[in-house]
């Protein structure tokens, strides 16, 4: 925290404060929400520490560094490849996330959480999806915010007599607001470059047809083509126009509440009809008054029982908690926001679907600016800080390369087993939604298998096959060990509405397991 209290002054600051300022209580609830998500994410990923994050899994460190990792990407998790080492780093990240949750040494906890989140994501980029990018972006801006000023251990240990402001307007609050706006605005811009979204209006049909994200209700809605067309139009309009209502300078509270409710309903709907990554505008949702009331009640309960609470805080030191707008931090955050803005425009300009629609002369001018030597020389900043953003969510078009994997293992006794189904008889039938949920228990595994069928899959198959051979043969003896395996992808590419869908079985990788006894 900084050393004195300052309130926004001047005509322009008075106008900007309602639009880009934050209530300190809102920031506190925002902190709590993000910390809960961090802890939940760690618990989910911890179930696959060995498989997804150690050298004994599907992506050893040597393979990651030599085949996939960008030179400027870094990871603390690369210090050791043993599952125990990964477990220690996971535990450390969890403890720091708890510190962020309760607001103890909040600024340090936010910085450390951001560092360990980037480290975790860089350890295995093949299991990342759009929500991971969102968490990374939110945590980055959180490092510059006074998250511990309310509802925190830090505030309980506040030794300063100076009153804290109710709201603040800083470069970081401005950046966080625009960051959330960018998620939707650039997502809409990417979508607009594809005729699948407009004028064909078939995007929601393709999204609900993608089996890796399939949900029962979504499959049912495919029987109502007019509703799918309406949903496509509504999504596109909402992503373009909806976030702008956050910046209306009159009746700001009303328009913000209406916008929040609308986007909450959108994301709830998306999650119900599809298991696709859900983006929750946490910064705005958590400013909702009922949620703030819960936080206030909790804080008042602690405040009215200080003697009991004091027994837990006795070992902790009192420190001053004071909030002000730092000129240096404002300059830094605004420069970083400008960099993020340029990067988002570069990502959009680099989209193949956009280039195909532009006049060659216009495209050349855009490339001349976006791929200039000056901007290229600054690329390392985005890689080092993981500010390399691209909000192409179901864009330019939803995926159509659908299908499922079948992994045939040949045992030493000559029999064949299905390695994806725990050694059962080989089954080529399309998995049901229930069976897919068993095969891919979380979004990390769904994303990994999606990537196996993309260009990066050629780099992943050898290590995945070695992992399958090694783990099976460690658990079986004699003639029940694997002699070889073959990975197939049954291609069921989604076709336009009304057309016949073809199914094609393709062999992707063959592996001898004789050396994995």
Coordinates of C-alpha atoms in Angstrom, one line a residue:
X1 CA 0.0 0.0 0.0
X2 CA 1.1 3.6 -0.5
X3 CA 1.6 6.3 2.0
X4 CA -1.3 8.8 1.9
X5 CA -4.9 9.2 0.9
X6 CA -5.8 11.1 -2.2
X7 CA -9.2 11.7 -3.8
X8 CA -9.7 12.2 -7.5
X9 CA -9.6 15.9 -8.3
X10 CA -10.5 18.0 -11.4
X11 CA -13.3 17.9 -13.9
X12 CA -12.0 15.0 -16.0
X13 CA -11.2 12.8 -13.0
X14 CA -14.7 13.5 -11.6
X15 CA -16.2 12.2 -14.8
X16 CA -14.0 9.2 -15.1
X17 CA -14.3 8.1 -11.5
X18 CA -17.9 6.7 -11.8
X19 CA -16.9 4.8 -15.0
X20 CA -13.5 3.5 -14.1
X21 CA -13.2 3.8 -10.4
X22 CA -13.7 0.9 -8.0
X23 CA -15.2 0.7 -4.5
X24 CA -12.6 -0.8 -2.2
X25 CA -15.1 -3.4 -1.0
X26 CA -15.7 -4.5 -4.6
X27 CA -12.0 -5.0 -5.0
X28 CA -12.0 -7.1 -1.8
X29 CA -14.8 -9.3 -3.0
X30 CA -13.1 -9.5 -6.4
X31 CA -10.0 -10.7 -4.7
X32 CA -11.9 -13.4 -2.8
X33 CA -13.6 -14.6 -5.9
X34 CA -10.4 -14.9 -7.9
X35 CA -8.6 -16.6 -5.0
X36 CA -11.4 -19.2 -4.7
X37 CA -11.1 -19.9 -8.4
X38 CA -7.3 -20.3 -8.1
X39 CA -7.7 -22.8 -5.2
X40 CA -10.4 -24.8 -7.1
X41 CA -8.2 -24.8 -10.3
X42 CA -5.2 -26.1 -8.3
X43 CA -7.3 -28.8 -6.7
X44 CA -8.6 -29.9 -10.1
X45 CA -5.1 -29.9 -11.7
X46 CA -3.6 -31.6 -8.7
X47 CA -5.4 -34.8 -9.6
X48 CA -3.2 -35.0 -12.7
X49 CA 0.1 -33.9 -11.2
X50 CA 2.0 -37.0 -12.4
X51 CA 0.3 -37.3 -15.8
X52 CA 0.2 -33.7 -16.9
X53 CA 3.0 -31.9 -15.0
X54 CA 5.8 -34.4 -14.3
X55 CA 8.5 -36.1 -16.4
X56 CA 6.6 -39.4 -15.8
X57 CA 3.6 -38.0 -17.7
X58 CA 2.6 -37.1 -21.2
X59 CA 4.9 -34.1 -21.6
X60 CA 8.4 -34.5 -20.0
X61 CA 10.4 -31.3 -19.5
X62 CA 12.9 -32.1 -22.3
X63 CA 10.0 -32.5 -24.8
X64 CA 8.4 -29.2 -23.6
X65 CA 11.6 -27.2 -23.9
X66 CA 12.7 -28.7 -27.2
X67 CA 9.4 -28.9 -29.0
X68 CA 6.8 -26.5 -27.6
X69 CA 7.9 -23.8 -25.2
X70 CA 8.6 -20.3 -26.5
X71 CA 12.1 -19.1 -25.7
X72 CA 10.8 -16.3 -23.5
X73 CA 8.4 -18.5 -21.6
X74 CA 9.6 -19.5 -18.1
X75 CA 8.3 -21.9 -15.4
X76 CA 9.3 -22.6 -11.8
X77 CA 7.8 -26.0 -12.3
X78 CA 10.7 -26.9 -14.6
X79 CA 13.1 -26.9 -11.7
X80 CA 12.2 -30.6 -11.1
X81 CA 10.4 -33.3 -13.0
X82 CA 9.5 -35.6 -10.1
X83 CA 5.8 -35.7 -9.0
X84 CA 7.0 -34.9 -5.5
X85 CA 8.6 -31.6 -6.6
X86 CA 5.5 -30.7 -8.6
X87 CA 3.4 -31.4 -5.5
X88 CA 5.6 -29.1 -3.4
X89 CA 5.1 -26.3 -5.9
X90 CA 1.3 -27.0 -6.1
X91 CA 1.1 -26.8 -2.3
X92 CA 3.1 -23.5 -2.2
X93 CA 0.7 -22.1 -4.8
X94 CA -2.3 -23.2 -2.8
X95 CA -1.0 -21.6 0.4
X96 CA -0.3 -18.4 -1.4
X97 CA -3.8 -18.5 -2.9
X98 CA -5.2 -18.9 0.7
X99 CA -3.2 -15.8 1.7
X100 CA -4.8 -14.0 -1.2
X101 CA -8.2 -15.2 -0.1
X102 CA -7.9 -14.0 3.5
X103 CA -6.0 -10.9 2.4
X104 CA -2.7 -11.4 4.3
X105 CA 0.2 -9.5 2.8
X106 CA -2.2 -9.1 -0.1
X107 CA 0.1 -7.4 -2.6
X108 CA 2.8 -10.0 -2.2
X109 CA 0.2 -12.8 -2.4
X110 CA -1.2 -11.3 -5.6
X111 CA 2.3 -11.1 -7.2
X112 CA 3.3 -14.6 -6.1
X113 CA -0.1 -16.0 -7.3
X114 CA 0.5 -14.4 -10.7
X115 CA 4.1 -15.8 -10.9
X116 CA 3.0 -19.3 -10.0
X117 CA 0.0 -19.2 -12.3
X118 CA 2.2 -18.3 -15.2
X119 CA 4.6 -21.0 -14.2
X120 CA 1.9 -23.6 -14.0
X121 CA 0.4 -22.6 -17.4
X122 CA 3.8 -22.6 -19.1
X123 CA 4.6 -26.1 -17.7
X124 CA 2.0 -27.6 -20.0
X125 CA 0.5 -25.2 -22.5
X126 CA -1.3 -28.1 -24.3
X127 CA -4.0 -28.2 -21.6
X128 CA -4.9 -24.5 -21.5
X129 CA -8.2 -23.0 -22.7
X130 CA -9.6 -19.5 -22.9
X131 CA -10.6 -19.3 -19.2
X132 CA -6.9 -19.8 -18.3
X133 CA -6.0 -16.8 -20.4
X134 CA -8.7 -14.8 -18.6
X135 CA -7.3 -15.7 -15.2
X136 CA -3.8 -14.8 -16.2
X137 CA -5.0 -11.4 -17.4
X138 CA -7.0 -10.6 -14.3
X139 CA -4.2 -11.6 -11.9
X140 CA -1.8 -9.4 -13.8
X141 CA -3.8 -6.2 -13.2
X142 CA -4.7 -7.3 -9.6
X143 CA -1.0 -6.9 -8.7
X144 CA -1.4 -3.1 -9.0
X145 CA -4.6 -2.8 -7.0
X146 CA -5.2 -2.2 -3.3
X147 CA -7.0 -5.6 -2.8
X148 CA -6.3 -5.8 0.9
X149 CA -7.9 -2.5 2.0
X150 CA -11.1 -4.2 3.0
X151 CA -12.3 -7.6 4.2
X152 CA -8.8 -8.8 4.9
X153 CA -6.3 -9.7 7.6
X154 CA -4.3 -6.7 6.4
X155 CA -7.2 -4.4 7.2
X156 CA -7.8 -6.0 10.5
X157 CA -4.1 -5.3 11.4
X158 CA -4.2 -1.8 10.1
X159 CA -2.2 0.5 12.5
X160 CA -2.9 3.7 10.6
X161 CA -5.5 6.2 11.9
X162 CA -5.9 7.8 8.5
X163 CA -9.3 7.1 6.9
X164 CA -9.4 5.1 3.6
X165 CA -11.2 6.4 0.6
X166 CA -14.4 4.5 -0.3
X167 CA -13.5 4.4 -4.0
X168 CA -10.3 4.8 -6.0
X169 CA -9.5 5.7 -9.6
X170 CA -6.1 4.6 -10.8
X171 CA -4.3 3.4 -13.9
X172 CA -4.9 -0.1 -12.7
X173 CA -8.7 0.3 -12.3
X174 CA -8.8 1.8 -15.8
X175 CA -6.8 -1.1 -17.2
X176 CA -8.8 -3.8 -15.5
X177 CA -12.1 -2.3 -16.8
X178 CA -10.8 -2.1 -20.3
X179 CA -9.3 -5.6 -20.1
X180 CA -12.7 -7.1 -19.4
X181 CA -14.1 -5.0 -22.2
X182 CA -11.4 -6.3 -24.6
X183 CA -12.4 -9.9 -23.9
X184 CA -15.8 -9.3 -25.5
X185 CA -15.0 -6.7 -28.0
X186 CA -12.1 -8.5 -29.6
X187 CA -14.0 -11.8 -29.5
X188 CA -16.8 -10.1 -31.4
X189 CA -14.3 -8.6 -33.9
X190 CA -12.8 -12.1 -34.5
X191 CA -16.3 -13.5 -35.1
X192 CA -17.2 -10.8 -37.5
X193 CA -14.4 -11.9 -39.9
X194 CA -16.1 -15.2 -40.5
X195 CA -19.2 -15.8 -42.6
X196 CA -20.2 -18.6 -40.3
X197 CA -21.3 -15.9 -37.8
X198 CA -22.6 -13.5 -40.4
X199 CA -24.3 -13.8 -42.9
X200 CA -24.7 -17.6 -42.7
X201 CA -25.7 -17.4 -39.0
X202 CA -24.7 -21.0 -38.3
X203 CA -22.1 -20.5 -35.6
X204 CA -24.2 -21.6 -32.7
X205 CA -25.2 -24.7 -34.7
X206 CA -21.5 -25.6 -35.1
X207 CA -20.7 -24.7 -31.5
X208 CA -23.4 -27.1 -30.1
X209 CA -22.4 -29.8 -32.6
X210 CA -18.8 -29.9 -31.2
X211 CA -18.9 -33.1 -29.3
X212 CA -16.0 -32.3 -26.9
X213 CA -18.1 -29.5 -25.4
X214 CA -21.5 -31.3 -25.8
X215 CA -24.2 -31.1 -23.2
X216 CA -27.6 -32.8 -23.3
X217 CA -29.6 -29.6 -23.6
X218 CA -27.3 -28.4 -26.4
X219 CA -27.9 -31.5 -28.3
X220 CA -31.7 -31.1 -27.9
X221 CA -31.6 -27.5 -29.1
X222 CA -30.0 -28.7 -32.4
X223 CA -33.6 -29.7 -33.3
X224 CA -34.7 -26.1 -33.5
X225 CA -32.8 -24.3 -36.3
X226 CA -34.6 -20.9 -36.0
X227 CA -33.6 -20.7 -32.3
X228 CA -29.9 -21.4 -33.3
X229 CA -30.0 -18.6 -35.9
X230 CA -31.5 -16.2 -33.3
X231 CA -28.9 -17.3 -30.7
X232 CA -26.1 -16.6 -33.2
X233 CA -27.4 -13.1 -33.9
X234 CA -28.0 -12.4 -30.2
X235 CA -24.5 -13.5 -29.2
X236 CA -22.8 -11.4 -31.9
X237 CA -24.9 -8.3 -31.0
X238 CA -24.4 -8.8 -27.3
X239 CA -20.6 -9.1 -27.5
X240 CA -20.4 -6.0 -29.7
X241 CA -22.8 -3.7 -28.0
X242 CA -23.3 -5.1 -24.5
X243 CA -20.0 -4.1 -22.9
X244 CA -20.4 -0.5 -24.1
X245 CA -23.3 -0.1 -21.6
X246 CA -20.7 -0.3 -18.9
X247 CA -19.4 3.1 -20.0
X248 CA -22.6 5.1 -20.2
X249 CA -22.0 8.2 -18.1
X250 CA -25.6 8.7 -16.8
X251 CA -27.6 6.3 -14.7
X252 CA -24.4 4.3 -14.6
X253 CA -25.5 2.0 -11.8
X254 CA -28.7 1.0 -13.6
X255 CA -26.9 0.2 -16.9
X256 CA -24.1 -1.7 -15.2
X257 CA -26.5 -3.9 -13.3
X258 CA -28.5 -4.5 -16.5
X259 CA -25.3 -5.4 -18.4
X260 CA -24.1 -7.7 -15.6
X261 CA -27.4 -9.6 -15.4
X262 CA -27.4 -10.0 -19.2
X263 CA -23.9 -11.4 -19.4
X264 CA -24.5 -13.6 -16.4
X265 CA -27.5 -15.1 -18.1
X266 CA -25.5 -15.5 -21.3
X267 CA -22.7 -17.4 -19.6
X268 CA -25.1 -19.5 -17.6
X269 CA -26.9 -20.4 -20.8
X270 CA -23.6 -21.3 -22.5
X271 CA -22.6 -23.5 -19.7
X272 CA -26.0 -25.3 -19.6
X273 CA -26.1 -26.0 -23.3
X274 CA -22.3 -26.6 -23.7
X275 CA -19.3 -27.4 -21.6
X276 CA -17.4 -24.6 -23.3
X277 CA -15.1 -22.3 -21.3
X278 CA -17.2 -19.8 -19.4
X279 CA -16.0 -16.2 -19.0
X280 CA -17.4 -14.5 -15.9
X281 CA -16.9 -10.7 -15.7
X282 CA -15.8 -11.1 -12.1
X283 CA -14.9 -7.5 -11.6
X284 CA -18.4 -6.4 -12.3
X285 CA -20.4 -9.3 -10.9
X286 CA -18.7 -9.1 -7.6
X287 CA -19.7 -5.4 -7.4
X288 CA -23.3 -6.6 -7.1
X289 CA -24.7 -5.2 -3.9
X290 CA -26.1 -8.5 -2.4
X291 CA -22.6 -10.0 -2.7
X292 CA -21.0 -6.9 -1.1
X293 CA -23.6 -7.2 1.7
X294 CA -22.4 -10.7 2.5
X295 CA -18.8 -9.5 2.7
X296 CA -19.9 -6.6 4.9
X297 CA -21.8 -8.9 7.3
X298 CA -18.8 -11.2 7.6
X299 CA -16.5 -8.3 8.3
X300 CA -18.9 -6.9 10.9
X301 CA -19.0 -10.3 12.6
X302 CA -15.3 -10.3 13.0
X303 CA -15.2 -6.7 14.1
X304 CA -17.8 -7.4 16.9
X305 CA -15.7 -10.4 18.2
X306 CA -12.3 -8.8 18.1
X307 CA -11.2 -10.6 21.3
X308 CA -11.8 -14.0 19.9
X309 CA -10.4 -13.1 16.5
X310 CA -7.4 -11.5 18.3
X311 CA -6.3 -15.0 19.5
X312 CA -5.7 -16.0 15.9
X313 CA -4.0 -12.8 14.8
X314 CA -1.7 -12.4 17.8
X315 CA 1.3 -13.7 16.0
X316 CA 0.7 -11.2 13.2
X317 CA 2.3 -7.7 13.0
X318 CA 0.3 -4.6 12.7
X319 CA 1.0 -2.5 9.6
X320 CA -0.4 0.7 8.1
X321 CA -2.9 0.2 5.3
X322 CA -3.1 3.4 3.3
X323 CA -4.3 3.9 -0.2
X324 CA -3.4 6.5 -2.8
X325 CA -3.0 6.9 -6.5
X326 CA 0.7 6.6 -7.3
X327 CA 1.8 8.6 -10.3
X328 CA 4.5 6.2 -11.2
X329 CA 2.3 3.1 -11.0
X330 CA -0.4 4.9 -13.0
X331 CA 2.2 5.6 -15.8
X332 CA 3.4 2.0 -15.7
X333 CA -0.1 0.5 -15.8
X334 CA -1.2 2.8 -18.6
X335 CA 1.8 2.0 -20.7
X336 CA 1.2 -1.7 -20.1
X337 CA -2.5 -1.2 -21.1
X338 CA -1.4 0.5 -24.3
X339 CA 0.9 -2.5 -25.0
X340 CA -1.9 -4.9 -24.4
X341 CA -4.2 -2.9 -26.6
X342 CA -1.7 -3.0 -29.5
X343 CA -1.1 -6.7 -29.0
X344 CA -4.9 -7.4 -29.2
X345 CA -5.1 -5.4 -32.5
X346 CA -2.0 -7.3 -33.8
X347 CA -3.7 -10.7 -33.0
X348 CA -6.8 -9.5 -34.8
X349 CA -4.8 -8.2 -37.8
X350 CA -3.0 -11.6 -38.0
X351 CA -6.2 -13.6 -38.3
X352 CA -6.4 -15.4 -41.6
X353 CA -10.1 -14.9 -41.9
X354 CA -9.6 -11.1 -41.7
X355 CA -6.8 -11.1 -44.3
X356 CA -9.0 -12.9 -46.7
X357 CA -11.7 -10.2 -46.6
X358 CA -9.4 -7.2 -46.9
X359 CA -8.2 -5.4 -50.0
X360 CA -4.6 -6.4 -50.7
X361 CA -3.4 -2.8 -50.4
X362 CA -5.2 -2.3 -47.0
X363 CA -3.8 -5.7 -45.8
X364 CA -0.3 -4.6 -46.8
X365 CA -0.6 -1.3 -44.9
X366 CA -1.9 -3.1 -41.8
X367 CA 1.0 -5.6 -41.9
X368 CA 3.5 -2.8 -42.4
X369 CA 2.4 -1.3 -39.1
X370 CA 1.6 -4.4 -37.0
X371 CA 4.7 -6.2 -38.1
X372 CA 7.0 -3.3 -37.9
X373 CA 10.5 -3.7 -36.6
X374 CA 9.7 -1.6 -33.6
X375 CA 6.7 -3.7 -32.5
X376 CA 8.6 -7.0 -33.2
X377 CA 11.4 -5.8 -31.0
X378 CA 8.9 -5.6 -28.1
X379 CA 7.5 -9.1 -28.5
X380 CA 9.6 -10.4 -25.7
X381 CA 7.6 -8.3 -23.2
X382 CA 4.4 -10.1 -24.0
X383 CA 6.1 -13.5 -23.7
X384 CA 7.9 -12.8 -20.5
X385 CA 4.8 -11.3 -18.8
X386 CA 2.4 -13.5 -20.7
X387 CA 0.5 -10.5 -22.0
X388 CA 0.1 -12.3 -25.3
X389 CA -3.6 -12.2 -25.6
X390 CA -6.0 -13.4 -28.3
X391 CA -9.7 -13.5 -27.5
X392 CA -10.7 -15.7 -30.4
X393 CA -13.4 -17.5 -28.4
X394 CA -15.3 -19.8 -30.8
X395 CA -13.8 -17.5 -33.4
X396 CA -13.4 -16.8 -36.2
X397 CA -15.7 -19.9 -36.2
X398 CA -16.5 -22.7 -33.8
X399 CA -14.4 -25.9 -34.4
X400 CA -15.6 -28.3 -37.0
X401 CA -12.9 -30.9 -36.8
X402 CA -15.0 -33.2 -34.6
X403 CA -14.5 -36.9 -33.8
X404 CA -13.1 -39.2 -31.1
X405 CA -9.9 -41.1 -30.4
X406 CA -9.6 -44.9 -30.2
X407 CA -6.3 -46.3 -28.9
X408 CA -5.8 -50.0 -29.8
X409 CA -3.2 -51.8 -27.7
X410 CA -1.8 -55.2 -28.8
X411 CA -0.8 -57.4 -26.0
X412 CA 2.0 -59.9 -26.0
X413 CA -0.6 -62.7 -26.0
X414 CA -1.9 -61.4 -29.3
X415 CA -5.2 -59.9 -28.0
X416 CA -6.3 -56.3 -28.4
X417 CA -7.6 -53.9 -25.8
X418 CA -8.9 -50.3 -25.8
X419 CA -6.4 -48.3 -23.8
X420 CA -8.8 -45.3 -23.4
X421 CA -11.4 -47.5 -21.8
X422 CA -9.3 -49.2 -19.2
X423 CA -8.4 -52.2 -21.3
X424 CA -11.9 -53.2 -22.4
X425 CA -12.6 -54.7 -25.8
X426 CA -11.9 -52.3 -28.7
X427 CA -15.0 -50.2 -29.4
X428 CA -15.3 -48.0 -32.5
X429 CA -18.7 -46.6 -31.6
X430 CA -19.1 -42.9 -31.0
X431 CA -19.0 -42.1 -27.3
X432 CA -22.1 -40.8 -25.6
X433 CA -22.0 -37.6 -23.6
X434 CA -21.8 -39.7 -20.4
X435 CA -18.9 -41.8 -21.8
X436 CA -17.1 -38.6 -22.9
X437 CA -17.4 -37.3 -19.4
X438 CA -15.7 -40.4 -18.1
X439 CA -13.0 -40.4 -20.8
X440 CA -12.2 -36.7 -20.3
X441 CA -12.9 -35.9 -16.6
X442 CA -12.0 -32.2 -16.8
X443 CA -11.4 -29.4 -19.2
X444 CA -7.6 -30.0 -19.2
X445 CA -8.1 -33.5 -20.6
X446 CA -10.7 -32.3 -23.2
X447 CA -8.3 -29.6 -24.3
X448 CA -5.4 -32.0 -24.5
X449 CA -7.3 -34.4 -26.8
X450 CA -8.5 -31.5 -28.9
X451 CA -4.8 -30.5 -29.4
X452 CA -3.9 -34.0 -30.3
X453 CA -6.0 -33.5 -33.4
X454 CA -4.4 -30.2 -34.3
X455 CA -1.1 -29.4 -35.8
X456 CA 0.7 -29.5 -32.4
X457 CA -0.5 -33.1 -32.1
X458 CA 2.4 -34.3 -34.2
X459 CA 4.7 -33.2 -31.4
X460 CA 2.5 -34.7 -28.7
X461 CA 1.7 -38.2 -30.0
X462 CA 5.2 -39.7 -29.4
X463 CA 5.3 -38.7 -25.8
X464 CA 1.7 -39.6 -25.1
X465 CA 2.3 -43.0 -26.7
X466 CA 5.4 -43.6 -24.6
X467 CA 3.4 -42.7 -21.5
X468 CA 0.6 -45.2 -22.4
X469 CA 3.2 -48.0 -23.0
X470 CA 5.1 -47.2 -19.8
X471 CA 2.1 -47.0 -17.5
X472 CA 0.3 -50.1 -18.8
X473 CA 3.4 -52.3 -18.6
X474 CA 4.2 -51.1 -15.1
X475 CA 0.7 -52.3 -14.1
X476 CA 0.7 -55.6 -16.0
X477 CA 3.0 -58.6 -16.2
X478 CA 3.9 -61.3 -18.7
X479 CA 1.7 -61.8 -21.7
X480 CA -0.6 -59.1 -20.5
X481 CA 2.0 -56.4 -21.2
X482 CA 1.7 -54.2 -24.3
X483 CA 3.7 -55.1 -27.4
X484 CA 2.5 -52.1 -29.4
X485 CA -0.3 -49.6 -29.8
X486 CA -1.9 -47.6 -32.5
X487 CA -3.7 -44.3 -32.0
X488 CA -6.7 -43.7 -34.3
X489 CA -8.8 -40.6 -34.7
X490 CA -12.3 -41.3 -36.0
X491 CA -13.0 -38.1 -38.0
X492 CA -16.6 -36.9 -37.9
X493 CA -16.2 -33.4 -39.3
X494 CA -19.3 -31.2 -38.7
X495 CA -21.0 -30.4 -41.9
X496 CA -23.5 -27.6 -42.7
X497 CA -27.1 -28.1 -41.5
X498 CA -29.0 -30.6 -43.6
X499 CA -25.9 -32.3 -45.1
X500 CA -24.8 -35.9 -44.5
X501 CA -22.0 -36.4 -42.1
X502 CA -19.2 -38.7 -43.0
X503 CA -17.1 -40.8 -40.6
X504 CA -13.6 -41.7 -41.4
X505 CA -11.1 -43.7 -39.4
X506 CA -7.5 -42.4 -39.5
X507 CA -4.4 -43.8 -38.0
X508 CA -2.4 -41.0 -36.2
X509 CA 0.4 -42.8 -34.5
X510 CA 2.0 -46.3 -34.1
X511 CA 4.2 -47.1 -31.2
X512 CA 6.3 -50.2 -30.2
X513 CA 6.1 -50.9 -26.5
X514 CA 8.9 -53.5 -26.3
X515 CA 11.3 -51.1 -24.6
X516 CA 8.8 -50.1 -21.9
X517 CA 8.7 -53.2 -19.8

